[in-house]
Tab-separated table of C-alpha atoms and ligand atoms in Angstrom:
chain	number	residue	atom	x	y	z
A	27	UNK	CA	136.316	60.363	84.726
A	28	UNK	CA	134.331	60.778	87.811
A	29	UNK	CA	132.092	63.867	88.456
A	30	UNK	CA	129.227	65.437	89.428
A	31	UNK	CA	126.169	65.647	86.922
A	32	UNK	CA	123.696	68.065	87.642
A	33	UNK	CA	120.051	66.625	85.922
A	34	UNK	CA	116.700	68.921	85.341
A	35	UNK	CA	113.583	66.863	85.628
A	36	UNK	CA	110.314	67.794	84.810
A	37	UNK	CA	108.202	70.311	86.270
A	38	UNK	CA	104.776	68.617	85.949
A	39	UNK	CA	104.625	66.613	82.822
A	40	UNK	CA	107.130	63.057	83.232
A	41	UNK	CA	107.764	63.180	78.955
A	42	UNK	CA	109.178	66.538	80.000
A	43	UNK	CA	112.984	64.326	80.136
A	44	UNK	CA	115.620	64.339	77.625
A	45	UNK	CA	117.300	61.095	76.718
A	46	UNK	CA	120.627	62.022	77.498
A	47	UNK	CA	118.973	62.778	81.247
A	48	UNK	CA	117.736	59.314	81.403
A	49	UNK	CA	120.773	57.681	79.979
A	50	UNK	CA	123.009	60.055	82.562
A	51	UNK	CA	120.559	59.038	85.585
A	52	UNK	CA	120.635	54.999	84.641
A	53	UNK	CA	124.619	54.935	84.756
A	54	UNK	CA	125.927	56.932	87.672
A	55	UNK	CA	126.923	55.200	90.627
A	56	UNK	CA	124.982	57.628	92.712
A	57	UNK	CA	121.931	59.608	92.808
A	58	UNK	CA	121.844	62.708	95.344
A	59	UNK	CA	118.056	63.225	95.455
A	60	UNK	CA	116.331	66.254	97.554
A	61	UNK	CA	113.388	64.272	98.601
A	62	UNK	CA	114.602	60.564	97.725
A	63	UNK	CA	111.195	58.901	98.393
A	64	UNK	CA	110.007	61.154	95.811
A	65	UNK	CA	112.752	60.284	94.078
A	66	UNK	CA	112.478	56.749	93.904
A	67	UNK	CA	108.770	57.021	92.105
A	68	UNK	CA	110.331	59.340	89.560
A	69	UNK	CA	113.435	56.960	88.393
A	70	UNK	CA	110.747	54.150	88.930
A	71	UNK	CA	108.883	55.496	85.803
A	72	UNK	CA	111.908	56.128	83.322
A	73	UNK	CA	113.108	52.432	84.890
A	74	UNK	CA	116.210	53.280	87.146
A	75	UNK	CA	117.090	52.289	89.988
A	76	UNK	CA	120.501	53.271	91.603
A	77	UNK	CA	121.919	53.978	94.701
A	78	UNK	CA	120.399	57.536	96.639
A	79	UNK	CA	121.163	59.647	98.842
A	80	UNK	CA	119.380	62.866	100.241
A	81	UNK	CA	120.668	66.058	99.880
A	82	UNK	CA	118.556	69.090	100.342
A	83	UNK	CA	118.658	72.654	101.913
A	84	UNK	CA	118.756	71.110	105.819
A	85	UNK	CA	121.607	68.614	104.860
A	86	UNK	CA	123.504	70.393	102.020
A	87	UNK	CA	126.522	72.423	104.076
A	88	UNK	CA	127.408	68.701	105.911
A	89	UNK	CA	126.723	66.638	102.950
A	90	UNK	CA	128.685	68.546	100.559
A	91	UNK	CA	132.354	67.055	101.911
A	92	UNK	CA	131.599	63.610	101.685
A	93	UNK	CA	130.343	63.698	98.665
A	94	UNK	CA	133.125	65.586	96.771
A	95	UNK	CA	135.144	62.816	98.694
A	96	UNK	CA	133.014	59.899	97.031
A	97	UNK	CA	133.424	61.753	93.817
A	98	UNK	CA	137.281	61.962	94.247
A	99	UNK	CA	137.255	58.427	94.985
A	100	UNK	CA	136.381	57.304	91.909
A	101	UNK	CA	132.191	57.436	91.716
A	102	UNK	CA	129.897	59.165	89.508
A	103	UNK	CA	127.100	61.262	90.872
A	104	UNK	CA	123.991	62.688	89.705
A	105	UNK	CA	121.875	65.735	91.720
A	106	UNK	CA	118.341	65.907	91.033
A	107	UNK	CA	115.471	68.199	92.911
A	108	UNK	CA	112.275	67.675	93.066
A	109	UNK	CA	111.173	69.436	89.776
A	110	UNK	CA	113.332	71.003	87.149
A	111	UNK	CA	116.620	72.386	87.456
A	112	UNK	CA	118.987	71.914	90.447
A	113	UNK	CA	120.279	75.369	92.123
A	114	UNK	CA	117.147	77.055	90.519
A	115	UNK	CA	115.527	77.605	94.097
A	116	UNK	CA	116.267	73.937	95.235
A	117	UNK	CA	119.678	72.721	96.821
A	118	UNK	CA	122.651	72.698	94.201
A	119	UNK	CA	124.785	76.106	94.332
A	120	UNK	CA	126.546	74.755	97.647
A	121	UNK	CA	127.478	71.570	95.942
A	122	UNK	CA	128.422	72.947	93.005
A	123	UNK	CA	130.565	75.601	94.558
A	124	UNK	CA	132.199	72.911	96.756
A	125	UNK	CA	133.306	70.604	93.753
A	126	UNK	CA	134.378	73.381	92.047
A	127	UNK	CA	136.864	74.598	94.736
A	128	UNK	CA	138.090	70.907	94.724
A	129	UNK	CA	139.160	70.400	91.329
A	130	UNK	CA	135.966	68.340	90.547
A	131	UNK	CA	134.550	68.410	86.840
A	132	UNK	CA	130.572	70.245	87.137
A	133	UNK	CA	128.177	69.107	84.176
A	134	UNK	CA	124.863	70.556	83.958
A	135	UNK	CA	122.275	69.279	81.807
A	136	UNK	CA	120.055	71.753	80.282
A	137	UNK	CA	116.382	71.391	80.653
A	138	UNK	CA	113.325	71.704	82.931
A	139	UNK	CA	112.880	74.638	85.021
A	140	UNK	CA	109.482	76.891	85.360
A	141	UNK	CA	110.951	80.063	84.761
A	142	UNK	CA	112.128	80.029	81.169
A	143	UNK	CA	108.130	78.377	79.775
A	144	UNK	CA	106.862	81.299	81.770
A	145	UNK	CA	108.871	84.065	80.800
A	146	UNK	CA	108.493	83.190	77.039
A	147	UNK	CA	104.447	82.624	77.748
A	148	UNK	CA	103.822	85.382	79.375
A	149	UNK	CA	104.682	87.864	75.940
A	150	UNK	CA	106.538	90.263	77.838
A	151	UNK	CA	110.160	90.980	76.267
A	152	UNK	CA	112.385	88.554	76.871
A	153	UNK	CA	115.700	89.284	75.079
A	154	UNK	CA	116.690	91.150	78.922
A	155	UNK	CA	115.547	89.275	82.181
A	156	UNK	CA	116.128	89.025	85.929
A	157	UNK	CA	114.937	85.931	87.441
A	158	UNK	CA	114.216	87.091	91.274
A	159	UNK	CA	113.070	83.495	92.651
A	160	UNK	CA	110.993	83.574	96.011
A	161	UNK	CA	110.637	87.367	97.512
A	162	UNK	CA	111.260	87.284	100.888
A	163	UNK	CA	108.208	86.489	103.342
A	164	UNK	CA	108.739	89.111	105.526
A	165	UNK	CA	112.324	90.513	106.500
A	166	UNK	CA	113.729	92.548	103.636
A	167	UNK	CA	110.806	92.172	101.591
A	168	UNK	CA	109.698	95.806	100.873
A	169	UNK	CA	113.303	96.806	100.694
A	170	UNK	CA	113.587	93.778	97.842
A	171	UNK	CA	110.196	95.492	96.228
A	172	UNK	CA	111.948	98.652	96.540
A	173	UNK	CA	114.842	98.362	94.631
A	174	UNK	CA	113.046	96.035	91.563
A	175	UNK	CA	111.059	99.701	90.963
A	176	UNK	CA	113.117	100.943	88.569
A	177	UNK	CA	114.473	97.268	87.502
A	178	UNK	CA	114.262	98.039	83.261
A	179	UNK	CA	114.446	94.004	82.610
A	180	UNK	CA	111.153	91.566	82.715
A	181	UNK	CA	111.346	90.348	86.280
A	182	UNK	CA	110.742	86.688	87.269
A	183	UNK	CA	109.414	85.412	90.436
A	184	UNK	CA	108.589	82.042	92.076
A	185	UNK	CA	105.347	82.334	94.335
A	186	UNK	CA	103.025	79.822	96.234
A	187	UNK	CA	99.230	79.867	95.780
A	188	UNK	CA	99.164	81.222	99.369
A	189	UNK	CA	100.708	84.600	99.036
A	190	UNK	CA	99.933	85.653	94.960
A	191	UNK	CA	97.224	87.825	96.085
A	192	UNK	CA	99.440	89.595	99.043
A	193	UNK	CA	102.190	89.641	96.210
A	194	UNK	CA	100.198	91.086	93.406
A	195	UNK	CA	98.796	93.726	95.802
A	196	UNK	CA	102.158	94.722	96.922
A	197	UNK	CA	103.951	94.763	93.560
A	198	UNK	CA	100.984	97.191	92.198
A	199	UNK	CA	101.775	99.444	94.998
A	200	UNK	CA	105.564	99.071	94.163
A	201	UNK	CA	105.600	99.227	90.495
A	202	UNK	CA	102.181	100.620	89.926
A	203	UNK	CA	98.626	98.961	89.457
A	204	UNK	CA	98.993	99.573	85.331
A	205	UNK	CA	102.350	97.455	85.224
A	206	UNK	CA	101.566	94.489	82.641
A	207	UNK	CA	102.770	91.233	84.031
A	208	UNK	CA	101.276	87.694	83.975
A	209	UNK	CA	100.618	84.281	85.863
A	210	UNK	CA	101.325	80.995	84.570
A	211	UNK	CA	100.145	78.035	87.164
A	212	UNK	CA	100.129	74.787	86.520
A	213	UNK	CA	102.893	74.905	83.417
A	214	UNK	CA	102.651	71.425	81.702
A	215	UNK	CA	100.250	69.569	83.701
A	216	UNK	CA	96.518	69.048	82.959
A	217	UNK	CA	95.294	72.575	84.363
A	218	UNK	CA	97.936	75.104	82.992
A	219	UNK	CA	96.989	78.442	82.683
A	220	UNK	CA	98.719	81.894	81.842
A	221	UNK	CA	96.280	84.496	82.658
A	222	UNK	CA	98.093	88.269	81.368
A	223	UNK	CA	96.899	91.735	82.164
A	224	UNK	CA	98.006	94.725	84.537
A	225	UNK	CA	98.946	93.859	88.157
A	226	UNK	CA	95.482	95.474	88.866
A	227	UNK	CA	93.904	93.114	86.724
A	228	UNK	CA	95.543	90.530	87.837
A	229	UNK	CA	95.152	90.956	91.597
A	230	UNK	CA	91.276	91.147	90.880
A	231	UNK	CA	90.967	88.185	88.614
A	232	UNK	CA	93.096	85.839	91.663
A	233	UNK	CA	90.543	87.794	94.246
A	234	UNK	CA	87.535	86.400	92.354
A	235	UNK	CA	89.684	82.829	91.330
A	236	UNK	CA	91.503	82.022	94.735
A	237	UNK	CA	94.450	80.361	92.728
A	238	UNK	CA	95.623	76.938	92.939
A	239	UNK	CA	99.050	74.948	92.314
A	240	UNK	CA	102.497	76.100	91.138
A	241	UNK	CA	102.894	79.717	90.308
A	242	UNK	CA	105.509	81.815	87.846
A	243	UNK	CA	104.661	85.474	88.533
A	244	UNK	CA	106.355	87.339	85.436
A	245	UNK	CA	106.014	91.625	85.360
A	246	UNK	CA	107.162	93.997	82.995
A	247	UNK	CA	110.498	95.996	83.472
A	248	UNK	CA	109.925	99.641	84.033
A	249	UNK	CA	109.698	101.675	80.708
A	250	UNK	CA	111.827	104.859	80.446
B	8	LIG	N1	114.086	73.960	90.456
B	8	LIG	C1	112.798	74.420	90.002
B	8	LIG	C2	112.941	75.053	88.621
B	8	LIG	O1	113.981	74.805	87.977
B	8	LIG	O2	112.041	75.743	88.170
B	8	LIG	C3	112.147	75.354	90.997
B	8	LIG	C4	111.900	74.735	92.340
B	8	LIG	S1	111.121	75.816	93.465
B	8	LIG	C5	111.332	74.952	94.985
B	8	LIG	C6	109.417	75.512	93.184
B	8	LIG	C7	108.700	76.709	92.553
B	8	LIG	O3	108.929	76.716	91.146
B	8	LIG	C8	107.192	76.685	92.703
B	8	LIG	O4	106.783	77.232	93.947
B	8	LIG	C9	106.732	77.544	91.547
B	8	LIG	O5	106.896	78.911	91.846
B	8	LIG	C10	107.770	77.133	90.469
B	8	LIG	N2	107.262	75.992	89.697
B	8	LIG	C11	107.742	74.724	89.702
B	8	LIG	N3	107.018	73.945	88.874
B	8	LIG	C12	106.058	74.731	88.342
B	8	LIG	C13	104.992	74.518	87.410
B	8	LIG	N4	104.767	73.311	86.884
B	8	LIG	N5	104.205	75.572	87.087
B	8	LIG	C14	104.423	76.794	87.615
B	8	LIG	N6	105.404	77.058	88.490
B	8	LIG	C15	106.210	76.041	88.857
């Protein structure tokens, strides 16, 4: 039966695929790729090659129809990101949404995404979690800041080399400097790191070590 496959792919390391990925990604009919030049070097190393077609953030709300009507006519199709899971702050909710409201069978594969590696890493409990993605740059920001004060869960948040100091500084104001959190960068390629500590701590050691790469900011929920 036709339908739409959604397929993590690694976040830095390429043996970071299962097998049923690979097998899933060598037999649809199409592949709906966010960046399909990237895309093409990716299937190029597990040895596929099928038909793609872009669909990210600035093409998702048009591309959405006709491909639920490809789907309904009889073809397979497979959504992959750029790195790990689809939906998980990359294109995918729309889509899913979409073939959901038209009848269409949804299978996600489990697998890659930063957030779980870095949540386990970091040592801070993680039997309760919210995963917060990007903050906002600047509208709604502080009010988003705001109402994670009293969150009681270990929070989760994406965050690009450029802004971890500005972020750390601002969630020690927020949540207070002694909060424990941690940083993983880098998670499964050559220069991972997880560096733990307070948010003071923390914001000091990235002052002194301007930070490089892909970031997972993890911080403690507030204690009662
Ligand atoms: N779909 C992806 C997932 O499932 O994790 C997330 C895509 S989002 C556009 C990219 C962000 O994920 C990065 O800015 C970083 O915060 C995080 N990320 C992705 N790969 C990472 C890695 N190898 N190490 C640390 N963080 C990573």
């Amino acid at each position: 039966m036709s339908k739409l496959f959604l397929v993590p792919t690694p976040i830095g390391n390429l043996k970071d695929i299962t097998y049923r990925a690979v097998e899933i990604l060598g037999s649809v009919d199409i592949i709906l790729a966010e960046d399909t030049r990237h895309a093409v070097r990716l299937l190029k190393h597990y040895n596929i090659s099928r038909k793609l077609l872009s669909h990210h953030k600035f093409n998702e709300h048009h591309s959405a129809d006709p491909v639920c009507d490809l789907i309904r006519s009889g073809k397979t199709a497979a959504l992959i990101s750029d790195a790990g899971t689809p939906g998980i702050s990359d294109p995918g909710f729309l889509l899913v949404r979409k073939c959901i409201e038209k009848g269409i069978p949804v299978e996600t594969l489990p697998g890659p995404s930063a957030l779980i590696p870095a949540l386990v890493n970091s040592g801070l409990p993680s039997d309760r979690f919210c995963f917060e993605g990007f903050l906002p740059v600047r509208k709604g920001r502080r009010k988003k800041l705001t109402s994670l004060e009293t969150e009681p869960r270990t929070m989760i948040f994406y965050e690009s080399p450029y802004r971890l100091l500005k972020t750390l500084g601002e969630m020690a104001e927020h949540f207070g400097p002694e909060r424990q959190a941690s940083v993983s960068r880098e998670l499964s390629k050559i220069f991972e790191e997880t560096i733990r500590g307070t948010l003071g701590f923390l914001a000091d050691h990235f002052r002194n070590n301007p930070p490089k790469g892909e970031i997972v900011v993890v911080v403690s929920g507030k204690k009662n």
